[in-house]
Amino acid sequence: MADLAGTTPGAADVVVGIGHLKVVRGKRVVLPDFSLTLPRGQVVGLLGPSGSGKTTLMRAVVGVQTVAGGTVEVLGRPAGSPELRSRVGYMTQAVSVYSDLTVSENLTYFAALLGLGRPEVAQTIDRVELADHAGDLVGRLSGGERSRVSLAVALLGSPELLVLDEPTVGLDPVLRQSLWDLFRSLATGGTTLLVSSHVMDEATRCDRLVLLRQGRLLADTTPAGLLSQTGARNADQAFLVLERQAGGDT
Amino acid sequence: MTARRTFATARRILAQLRHDPRSIGLIMVLPCVLMGLVAWMFEDQPQVIDQFGPMLLVVFPVFVMFLVTSVTTLRERTSGTLERLMTTPIGKGDFLIGYALSFALLAALQAVVLTAWAHWVCGLDIAGSWVGLAGVAVLDAVLGSSLGLASSSVARTEFQAVQMMPVVIVPQLLICGLMMPRSAMPRVLELLSDAAPLTYALEAANDIAAGGSWAEAWPDLALTAGFTVAVLIAGVLTLRRRTA
Ligand SMILES: Nc1ncnc2c1ncn2[C@@H]1O[C@H](COP(=O)(O)OP(=O)(O)OP(=O)(O)O)[C@@H](O)[C@H]1O
Ligand SMILES: [Mg+2]
């Protein structure tokens, strides 16, 4: 296993602390024994093949996943605690906004739940570049626009931790670029981001990469570390190398 | 639970309904069509519609509101919006009461339209108070909504939600006294009907239509309201923030 990339953070700077997490879904043990610590202000990429447990891990972090064992702490409290609900933003993999409401009606509703008003709503719509569509029904937007509405809801209220499940899927390169710029500026401001992705070239934009394979930590490294450890030229290839090595182990 | 979040939720659901005028139309028109059909069937025997009309006034709203509510809340579950809501500060009570409030408003509108239709178009004659009867119809539509909310928490797919209708509503319809007087039923069924909220909804409607005094009707009204609240509380208790 690759070595830990981030410097060991002080307890006060730990945003997410996962210890020996075990999750069973149906009859399948999705995460057998998972541990991970995320410090403040990092953009952490969560990578892994389909079905490796990325969504399950994120659900555990936001506190909607039934867990069979271990601990998940967020900002010093057990994941899912009431005090965390306005400090953690979650974007699900499927677009989870109301398709029969307009963009601004959707944001107004979620803003009201967080105790935020009109200015925050307009500001957040701007951030995901949907101001032109504020009055449109979400059901009539394109796929990429819809997923940006879903992202906007997660951004409401500037949460300290953002858990984003494949936020850039289906977006064109220009838009992807601008969203990653947004993620970067949020991290610079102290937000911690846990972002899952299938697109390996996005991995190079993260501070840290967490690679999952069948619910186990395959590597916890940096983009540069990933390349040097595997001797690969790009992230795609590096992943295949690690994958082959891990396959050889079992 | 806070009033702000509950009302925000109710307002959001009403906004969704506003974007779907066709469904509102169906909810308003369908019970009227059914009532009209019965009135037409017994055109030559107006005493039949006078006897059954008040009961139908209760039964149709329960039916329609049950279906609408269970399908709508289930959609919230399958679309992932419920999962997302559970990560926000919304309380489980905010969510369910928000639904109950918005659908109560819709139910009230439906009950008033149907009562007016029964009175002026279908020629339903009652000895008692029309306002009272409309009130009972509203209460029963809310009962239908809360039953729909609770049973959608058991259903996993929209298909199952629709199947809850024959499971939750139809048996109550059969034994609540609509088909035959409860006292004429086998003892076991009579006891079962004591536990069915629709029984009291129907008795309240009959009492009021027959011109009974409030003193006569209020125990049934209180029981109907009590069931409605109990079912809502059960809904709050069975709603889970964490799922497998
Ligand atoms: N509701 C569920 N009930 C039972 N098993 C589930 C459920 N959801 C997911 N699983 C199983 O859990 C495993 C991990 O799923 P998960 O959604 O976490 O994967 P993922 O890494 O997010 O995949 P993808 O990249 O395709 O989104 C899969 O094998 C899946 O079959
Ligand atoms: Mg996933």
Coordinates of C-alpha atoms and ligand atoms in Angstrom, one line a residue:
Chain A
M1 CA 0.0 0.0 0.0
A2 CA 1.2 3.5 -0.8
D3 CA 2.3 5.7 2.1
L4 CA 0.1 8.4 3.6
A5 CA 0.6 11.6 1.7
G6 CA -0.8 14.3 4.0
T7 CA 1.1 15.4 7.0
T8 CA -0.3 14.0 10.2
P9 CA -2.8 16.6 11.2
G10 CA -3.4 17.9 14.8
A11 CA -6.7 16.7 16.3
A12 CA -8.3 20.2 15.9
D13 CA -7.6 20.2 12.2
V14 CA -9.2 16.8 11.5
V15 CA -12.4 17.3 9.5
V16 CA -13.2 13.7 8.9
G17 CA -11.9 10.8 11.0
I18 CA -13.0 7.3 10.0
G19 CA -11.8 4.3 12.1
H20 CA -12.4 0.7 11.2
L21 CA -15.6 1.5 9.4
K22 CA -17.6 -1.6 8.4
V23 CA -20.7 -1.3 6.2
V24 CA -22.9 -4.2 5.1
R25 CA -25.5 -3.5 2.4
G26 CA -27.9 -6.4 1.8
K27 CA -25.8 -9.5 2.0
R28 CA -22.6 -7.7 0.7
V29 CA -19.9 -6.5 2.9
V30 CA -19.2 -3.2 1.0
L31 CA -16.6 -1.7 3.4
P32 CA -14.9 -4.5 5.5
D33 CA -12.6 -2.3 7.6
F34 CA -11.9 1.2 6.4
S35 CA -9.9 4.0 8.1
L36 CA -9.1 7.5 6.8
T37 CA -8.4 10.9 8.2
L38 CA -9.0 14.1 6.3
P39 CA -7.5 17.4 7.4
R40 CA -9.0 20.9 6.8
G41 CA -8.7 22.6 3.4
Q42 CA -7.8 19.7 1.2
V43 CA -9.4 18.6 -2.0
V44 CA -9.5 14.9 -1.7
G45 CA -10.3 12.8 -4.8
L46 CA -12.0 9.5 -4.1
L47 CA -11.3 7.2 -7.0
G48 CA -12.1 3.6 -7.7
P49 CA -13.9 1.3 -10.1
S50 CA -17.7 1.1 -10.2
G51 CA -19.1 -0.7 -7.2
S52 CA -15.9 -0.2 -5.1
G53 CA -17.9 1.6 -2.4
K54 CA -17.3 5.3 -3.1
T55 CA -21.0 6.3 -2.7
T56 CA -21.3 4.0 0.4
L57 CA -18.3 5.7 2.0
M58 CA -19.7 9.2 1.3
R59 CA -23.1 8.2 2.7
A60 CA -21.4 7.1 5.9
V61 CA -19.6 10.5 6.1
V62 CA -22.9 12.5 5.8
G63 CA -24.6 10.1 8.2
V64 CA -27.3 8.5 6.1
Q65 CA -25.7 5.1 5.8
T66 CA -26.5 2.4 8.4
V67 CA -23.1 1.2 9.6
A68 CA -22.2 -2.2 11.0
G69 CA -19.2 -1.1 13.0
G70 CA -16.4 1.4 13.5
T71 CA -16.5 5.1 13.9
V72 CA -17.1 8.1 11.6
E73 CA -16.4 11.5 13.1
V74 CA -17.0 14.8 11.3
L75 CA -15.8 18.0 12.8
G76 CA -15.3 16.3 16.1
R77 CA -18.8 14.9 16.3
P78 CA -20.3 11.5 15.2
A79 CA -21.3 11.7 11.5
G80 CA -25.0 12.6 11.1
S81 CA -25.2 14.6 14.4
P82 CA -27.9 17.3 14.2
E83 CA -25.2 20.1 14.7
L84 CA -23.5 18.9 11.6
R85 CA -26.4 19.2 9.3
S86 CA -25.8 22.8 8.4
R87 CA -22.0 22.4 8.3
V88 CA -21.8 19.5 5.7
G89 CA -23.0 19.8 2.1
Y90 CA -23.8 16.6 0.2
M91 CA -24.4 16.2 -3.5
T92 CA -25.7 12.7 -4.3
Q93 CA -24.7 10.8 -7.4
A94 CA -28.2 10.9 -8.8
V95 CA -29.5 14.4 -9.3
S96 CA -31.6 14.9 -6.1
V97 CA -33.5 18.1 -6.6
Y98 CA -37.2 18.6 -7.5
S99 CA -37.6 18.3 -11.3
D100 CA -41.1 19.9 -11.1
L101 CA -39.7 23.1 -9.5
T102 CA -37.7 25.9 -11.0
V103 CA -34.0 26.3 -10.2
S104 CA -34.6 29.2 -7.9
E105 CA -37.6 27.5 -6.2
N106 CA -35.4 24.5 -5.5
L107 CA -32.6 26.6 -4.0
T108 CA -35.1 28.8 -2.1
Y109 CA -36.5 25.7 -0.4
F110 CA -33.2 24.2 0.7
A111 CA -32.0 27.7 1.7
A112 CA -35.1 28.1 3.9
L113 CA -34.2 24.8 5.7
L114 CA -30.8 26.3 6.4
G115 CA -32.2 29.6 7.5
L116 CA -30.7 31.5 4.5
G117 CA -32.3 34.2 2.4
R118 CA -32.6 35.5 -1.1
P119 CA -29.1 36.9 -1.5
E120 CA -27.5 33.5 -0.8
V121 CA -29.8 31.9 -3.3
A122 CA -28.9 34.3 -6.1
Q123 CA -25.2 34.1 -5.2
T124 CA -25.2 30.3 -5.3
I125 CA -27.0 30.1 -8.6
D126 CA -24.3 32.5 -10.0
R127 CA -21.6 30.2 -8.7
V128 CA -22.7 27.3 -10.8
E129 CA -23.4 29.6 -13.8
L130 CA -27.1 29.0 -14.0
A131 CA -28.3 32.6 -13.6
D132 CA -29.8 32.4 -17.1
H133 CA -31.9 29.5 -16.1
A134 CA -33.0 30.5 -12.6
G135 CA -36.7 30.6 -13.7
D136 CA -36.6 27.3 -15.6
L137 CA -38.1 24.1 -14.4
V138 CA -35.3 21.7 -13.5
G139 CA -37.0 18.9 -15.5
R140 CA -36.6 20.9 -18.7
L141 CA -32.8 21.5 -18.2
S142 CA -30.0 19.6 -19.8
G143 CA -28.4 16.8 -17.8
G144 CA -25.3 18.9 -17.0
E145 CA -27.4 21.8 -16.0
R146 CA -29.5 19.6 -13.7
S147 CA -26.4 18.2 -12.0
R148 CA -25.2 21.8 -11.4
V149 CA -28.5 22.6 -9.6
S150 CA -27.8 19.6 -7.4
L151 CA -24.3 20.9 -6.8
A152 CA -25.7 24.4 -6.0
V153 CA -27.9 22.9 -3.2
A154 CA -24.8 21.4 -1.7
L155 CA -22.9 24.7 -1.8
L156 CA -25.7 26.6 0.0
G157 CA -24.6 28.1 3.3
S158 CA -20.8 27.6 2.6
P159 CA -20.5 24.3 4.5
E160 CA -17.1 23.4 6.0
L161 CA -17.2 20.0 4.5
L162 CA -18.4 19.3 1.0
V163 CA -19.1 15.7 0.0
L164 CA -19.6 15.6 -3.8
D165 CA -20.4 12.3 -5.5
E166 CA -19.3 12.6 -9.2
P167 CA -20.1 16.3 -9.5
T168 CA -18.6 16.8 -12.9
V169 CA -20.1 13.8 -14.7
G170 CA -21.6 14.8 -18.1
L171 CA -20.0 18.2 -18.2
D172 CA -18.0 19.7 -21.0
P173 CA -14.3 20.4 -20.5
V174 CA -14.8 24.2 -20.1
L175 CA -17.4 23.8 -17.4
R176 CA -15.4 21.1 -15.7
Q177 CA -12.5 23.4 -15.6
S178 CA -14.5 26.2 -14.1
L179 CA -16.0 23.9 -11.4
W180 CA -12.6 22.6 -10.4
D181 CA -11.5 26.2 -10.2
L182 CA -14.4 26.8 -7.8
F183 CA -13.5 23.7 -5.7
R184 CA -9.9 25.0 -5.5
S185 CA -11.0 28.5 -4.4
L186 CA -13.3 26.9 -1.8
A187 CA -10.4 24.8 -0.4
T188 CA -8.1 27.8 -0.3
G189 CA -10.8 29.4 1.9
G190 CA -10.6 26.5 4.3
T191 CA -13.4 24.2 3.0
T192 CA -12.6 20.5 2.9
L193 CA -13.8 18.7 -0.2
L194 CA -14.3 15.0 -0.7
V195 CA -15.0 14.5 -4.4
S196 CA -15.5 11.1 -6.2
S197 CA -14.8 10.8 -9.8
H198 CA -14.4 8.3 -12.6
V199 CA -12.4 10.7 -14.8
M200 CA -8.8 10.1 -14.0
D201 CA -7.5 13.3 -15.5
E202 CA -9.4 15.1 -12.8
A203 CA -7.3 13.2 -10.3
T204 CA -4.4 15.5 -11.1
R205 CA -6.4 18.5 -9.7
C206 CA -6.7 17.0 -6.2
D207 CA -4.3 17.6 -3.3
R208 CA -4.7 14.0 -2.3
L209 CA -6.0 10.8 -3.9
V210 CA -7.8 8.0 -2.1
L211 CA -8.1 4.9 -4.2
L212 CA -10.6 2.3 -3.4
R213 CA -10.9 -1.2 -4.6
Q214 CA -13.6 -3.6 -3.4
G215 CA -14.1 -1.5 -0.3
R216 CA -10.4 -1.5 0.7
L217 CA -7.9 1.3 0.6
L218 CA -5.7 0.6 -2.5
A219 CA -3.6 3.8 -2.1
D220 CA -3.6 7.1 -0.2
T221 CA -1.3 9.4 -2.1
T222 CA -0.8 12.6 -4.1
P223 CA -1.1 12.9 -7.9
A224 CA 2.7 13.2 -8.2
G225 CA 3.2 10.3 -5.8
L226 CA 0.8 8.1 -7.7
L227 CA 2.8 8.6 -10.9
S228 CA 6.2 8.1 -9.3
Q229 CA 5.2 5.0 -7.4
T230 CA 3.8 3.3 -10.4
G231 CA 6.2 4.7 -13.0
A232 CA 3.1 5.4 -15.2
R233 CA 2.8 8.5 -17.5
N234 CA -0.8 9.4 -16.6
A235 CA -3.4 8.7 -13.9
D236 CA -5.3 6.3 -16.0
Q237 CA -2.3 4.1 -16.5
A238 CA -1.2 4.4 -12.9
F239 CA -4.6 3.1 -11.8
L240 CA -4.3 0.1 -14.0
V241 CA -0.8 -0.7 -12.6
L242 CA -2.0 -0.5 -9.0
E243 CA -5.1 -2.5 -10.0
R244 CA -2.9 -5.2 -11.5
Q245 CA -0.6 -5.3 -8.5
A246 CA -3.5 -5.6 -6.1
G247 CA -5.1 -8.3 -8.3
G248 CA -1.8 -10.2 -8.0
D249 CA -1.9 -10.0 -4.2
T250 CA -5.2 -11.7 -3.7
Chain B
M1 CA -39.0 20.7 14.3
T2 CA -39.5 24.4 13.6
A3 CA -42.5 26.3 12.1
R4 CA -40.2 27.9 9.6
R5 CA -39.0 24.5 8.2
T6 CA -42.5 23.0 8.3
F7 CA -44.0 25.9 6.4
A8 CA -41.1 26.0 3.9
T9 CA -41.8 22.4 3.2
A10 CA -45.6 22.9 2.8
R11 CA -44.9 25.8 0.5
R12 CA -42.5 23.8 -1.6
I13 CA -45.1 21.0 -2.0
L14 CA -47.8 23.5 -3.0
A15 CA -45.4 25.0 -5.5
Q16 CA -44.9 21.5 -7.0
L17 CA -48.6 21.1 -7.2
R18 CA -49.0 24.5 -8.9
H19 CA -46.6 23.4 -11.6
D20 CA -48.9 20.4 -12.2
P21 CA -52.4 21.8 -12.8
R22 CA -53.5 18.6 -14.6
S23 CA -53.1 16.6 -11.3
I24 CA -55.0 19.2 -9.4
G25 CA -57.8 19.0 -12.0
L26 CA -57.9 15.3 -11.6
I27 CA -58.0 15.5 -7.8
M28 CA -60.9 17.9 -8.0
V29 CA -62.9 16.4 -10.9
L30 CA -62.5 12.7 -10.3
P31 CA -64.6 12.4 -7.1
C32 CA -67.3 14.5 -8.8
V33 CA -67.4 12.3 -11.8
L34 CA -67.7 9.2 -9.6
M35 CA -70.4 10.8 -7.5
G36 CA -72.2 11.9 -10.6
L37 CA -72.1 8.3 -12.0
V38 CA -73.7 7.0 -8.8
A39 CA -76.4 9.7 -9.0
W40 CA -77.1 8.8 -12.6
M41 CA -77.3 5.1 -11.9
F42 CA -80.0 5.7 -9.4
E43 CA -81.7 8.5 -11.3
D44 CA -85.1 6.9 -10.7
Q45 CA -84.5 6.1 -7.0
P46 CA -83.4 9.4 -5.4
Q47 CA -83.7 7.9 -2.0
V48 CA -80.6 5.7 -2.8
I49 CA -78.4 8.7 -3.4
D50 CA -79.8 10.4 -0.3
Q51 CA -78.8 7.3 1.7
F52 CA -75.4 6.6 0.3
G53 CA -74.4 10.1 -0.8
P54 CA -73.0 11.3 2.5
M55 CA -70.9 8.1 2.8
L56 CA -69.5 8.5 -0.7
L57 CA -68.7 12.1 0.2
V58 CA -66.4 10.6 2.8
V59 CA -65.1 7.6 0.9
F60 CA -64.0 9.3 -2.4
P61 CA -61.7 11.9 -0.8
V62 CA -60.1 9.2 1.4
F63 CA -59.4 7.2 -1.7
V64 CA -58.0 10.0 -3.9
M65 CA -55.9 11.6 -1.2
F66 CA -54.5 8.3 -0.1
L67 CA -53.3 7.6 -3.6
V68 CA -52.0 11.1 -4.3
T69 CA -50.1 11.3 -1.0
S70 CA -48.5 7.9 -1.1
V71 CA -47.3 8.3 -4.7
T72 CA -45.9 11.8 -4.1
T73 CA -44.0 10.9 -1.0
L74 CA -42.7 7.7 -2.5
R75 CA -41.4 9.8 -5.5
E76 CA -39.4 11.8 -2.9
R77 CA -37.9 8.6 -1.7
T78 CA -36.9 7.1 -5.1
S79 CA -35.6 10.4 -6.5
G80 CA -33.1 10.8 -3.7
T81 CA -34.5 14.1 -2.5
L82 CA -35.5 12.5 0.8
E83 CA -31.9 11.2 1.3
R84 CA -30.6 14.7 0.7
L85 CA -33.2 16.2 3.0
M86 CA -32.1 13.9 5.8
T87 CA -28.6 15.5 5.6
T88 CA -30.1 19.0 6.1
P89 CA -31.5 20.5 9.4
I90 CA -35.0 19.5 8.5
G91 CA -36.8 17.5 11.2
K92 CA -38.8 14.3 10.4
G93 CA -41.8 16.1 11.8
D94 CA -41.2 19.1 9.6
F95 CA -41.2 16.8 6.6
L96 CA -44.4 14.9 7.5
I97 CA -46.4 17.8 8.9
G98 CA -45.3 19.9 5.8
Y99 CA -46.9 17.2 3.7
A100 CA -50.0 16.9 5.9
L101 CA -50.5 20.7 5.8
S102 CA -50.2 21.1 2.1
F103 CA -52.4 18.1 1.3
A104 CA -54.9 19.2 3.9
L105 CA -55.3 22.4 2.0
L106 CA -55.8 20.4 -1.2
A107 CA -58.1 18.0 0.5
A108 CA -60.2 20.9 1.9
L109 CA -60.6 22.3 -1.6
Q110 CA -61.6 19.0 -2.9
A111 CA -64.1 18.3 -0.2
V112 CA -65.8 21.7 -0.7
V113 CA -66.0 21.2 -4.4
L114 CA -67.4 17.7 -4.0
T115 CA -69.9 18.7 -1.4
A116 CA -71.2 21.6 -3.6
W117 CA -71.4 19.2 -6.6
A118 CA -73.3 16.6 -4.6
H119 CA -75.7 19.3 -3.3
W120 CA -76.4 21.3 -6.4
V121 CA -75.8 18.9 -9.3
C122 CA -76.4 15.4 -8.0
G123 CA -79.4 16.6 -6.0
L124 CA -78.3 15.1 -2.7
D125 CA -80.7 15.9 0.1
I126 CA -79.7 15.8 3.7
A127 CA -81.5 16.7 6.9
G128 CA -78.5 18.0 8.6
S129 CA -76.0 20.8 8.1
W130 CA -74.1 21.1 4.8
V131 CA -71.3 23.0 6.4
G132 CA -70.9 20.2 9.0
L133 CA -70.9 17.5 6.3
A134 CA -68.2 19.4 4.3
G135 CA -66.2 19.7 7.4
V136 CA -66.3 16.0 7.9
A137 CA -65.3 15.4 4.3
V138 CA -62.2 17.7 4.9
L139 CA -61.3 15.8 8.0
D140 CA -61.6 12.5 6.2
A141 CA -59.5 13.6 3.2
V142 CA -56.8 14.5 5.7
L143 CA -57.2 11.1 7.2
G144 CA -56.6 9.6 3.7
S145 CA -53.5 11.7 3.3
S146 CA -52.0 10.6 6.6
L147 CA -52.7 7.0 5.8
G148 CA -51.0 7.5 2.5
L149 CA -48.0 9.1 4.2
A150 CA -47.6 6.3 6.6
S151 CA -48.1 3.4 4.1
S152 CA -45.7 4.9 1.6
S153 CA -43.0 4.5 4.3
V154 CA -43.5 0.8 4.0
A155 CA -43.6 0.7 0.2
R156 CA -40.3 0.5 -1.7
T157 CA -41.5 1.2 -5.2
E158 CA -44.3 3.2 -6.8
F159 CA -46.0 0.0 -7.8
Q160 CA -46.0 -1.2 -4.2
A161 CA -47.4 2.2 -3.1
V162 CA -50.4 1.7 -5.4
Q163 CA -50.8 -1.8 -4.1
M164 CA -51.1 -0.4 -0.6
M165 CA -54.6 0.8 -1.6
P166 CA -56.1 -2.7 -1.6
V167 CA -54.2 -3.5 1.6
V168 CA -55.0 -0.4 3.7
I169 CA -58.2 1.1 2.3
V170 CA -60.3 -1.6 0.6
P171 CA -60.7 -3.9 3.7
Q172 CA -61.7 -0.8 5.7
L173 CA -64.3 0.0 3.1
L174 CA -65.7 -3.5 3.2
I175 CA -66.2 -3.6 7.0
C176 CA -66.8 0.0 7.9
G177 CA -70.5 -0.2 7.6
L178 CA -70.9 1.0 4.0
M179 CA -71.8 -2.5 2.7
M180 CA -74.0 -3.6 5.6
P181 CA -74.7 -2.4 9.1
R182 CA -71.8 -3.3 11.4
S183 CA -74.1 -4.9 13.9
A184 CA -75.2 -7.4 11.3
M185 CA -71.6 -8.6 10.7
P186 CA -70.0 -11.6 12.3
R187 CA -68.6 -10.6 15.8
V188 CA -65.0 -10.8 14.8
L189 CA -65.5 -8.5 11.8
E190 CA -67.4 -6.1 13.9
L191 CA -64.5 -5.9 16.4
L192 CA -62.1 -5.4 13.5
S193 CA -64.2 -2.6 12.2
D194 CA -63.9 -0.9 15.6
A195 CA -60.2 -0.6 14.9
A196 CA -60.7 0.9 11.4
P197 CA -60.6 4.7 11.3
L198 CA -62.9 4.8 8.3
T199 CA -65.7 3.4 10.5
Y200 CA -65.8 6.5 12.6
A201 CA -65.4 8.8 9.6
L202 CA -68.4 7.2 8.1
E203 CA -70.5 7.3 11.3
A204 CA -69.7 11.0 11.7
A205 CA -70.8 11.7 8.2
N206 CA -74.0 9.7 8.7
D207 CA -74.8 11.4 12.0
I208 CA -74.4 14.9 10.6
A209 CA -76.2 14.2 7.4
A210 CA -79.1 12.7 9.4
G211 CA -79.3 16.0 11.3
G212 CA -77.9 14.6 14.5
S213 CA -76.7 17.0 17.1
W214 CA -73.0 17.8 17.6
A215 CA -73.2 16.0 20.8
E216 CA -73.9 12.8 18.9
A217 CA -71.3 13.3 16.2
W218 CA -68.3 14.6 18.2
P219 CA -67.1 11.2 19.6
D220 CA -66.8 9.9 16.0
L221 CA -65.2 13.1 14.9
A222 CA -62.7 13.1 17.7
L223 CA -61.8 9.4 17.0
T224 CA -61.3 10.2 13.3
A225 CA -59.0 13.1 14.2
G226 CA -57.3 11.0 16.8
F227 CA -56.6 8.3 14.3
T228 CA -55.2 10.9 11.8
V229 CA -52.8 12.2 14.4
A230 CA -51.8 8.8 15.6
V231 CA -51.1 7.7 12.0
L232 CA -49.0 10.8 11.4
I233 CA -47.0 10.2 14.6
A234 CA -46.4 6.6 13.5
G235 CA -45.1 8.0 10.2
V236 CA -42.7 10.3 12.0
L237 CA -41.5 7.4 14.1
T238 CA -40.9 5.0 11.2
L239 CA -39.1 7.6 9.0
R240 CA -35.4 6.8 9.1
R241 CA -32.5 9.2 8.6
R242 CA -30.1 6.3 8.0
T243 CA -30.9 3.6 5.5
A244 CA -29.1 0.4 4.4
Ligands
LIG1 N1 -29.1 -0.2 -1.6 C1 -28.2 -1.1 -1.7 N2 -28.5 -2.4 -1.2 C2 -27.6 -3.4 -1.3 N3 -26.4 -3.2 -1.9 C3 -26.1 -2.0 -2.4 C4 -27.0 -0.9 -2.3 N4 -26.4 0.1 -2.9 C5 -25.2 -0.3 -3.3 N5 -25.0 -1.6 -3.0 C6 -23.8 -2.4 -3.3 O1 -22.7 -1.8 -2.6 C7 -21.5 -1.8 -3.4 C8 -20.9 -0.5 -3.5 O2 -21.8 0.4 -4.1 P1 -21.4 2.0 -4.2 O3 -22.6 2.6 -4.8 O4 -20.9 2.5 -3.0 O5 -20.3 1.9 -5.4 P2 -19.6 3.1 -6.1 O6 -18.1 3.0 -5.9 O7 -20.2 4.4 -5.7 O8 -19.9 2.8 -7.6 P3 -20.1 3.8 -8.9 O9 -18.8 4.3 -9.3 O10 -20.8 2.9 -9.9 O11 -21.1 4.9 -8.4 C9 -22.0 -2.4 -4.8 O12 -21.5 -3.7 -4.9 C10 -23.5 -2.4 -4.8 O13 -24.0 -3.5 -5.4
MG2 MG -21.3 5.8 -6.7

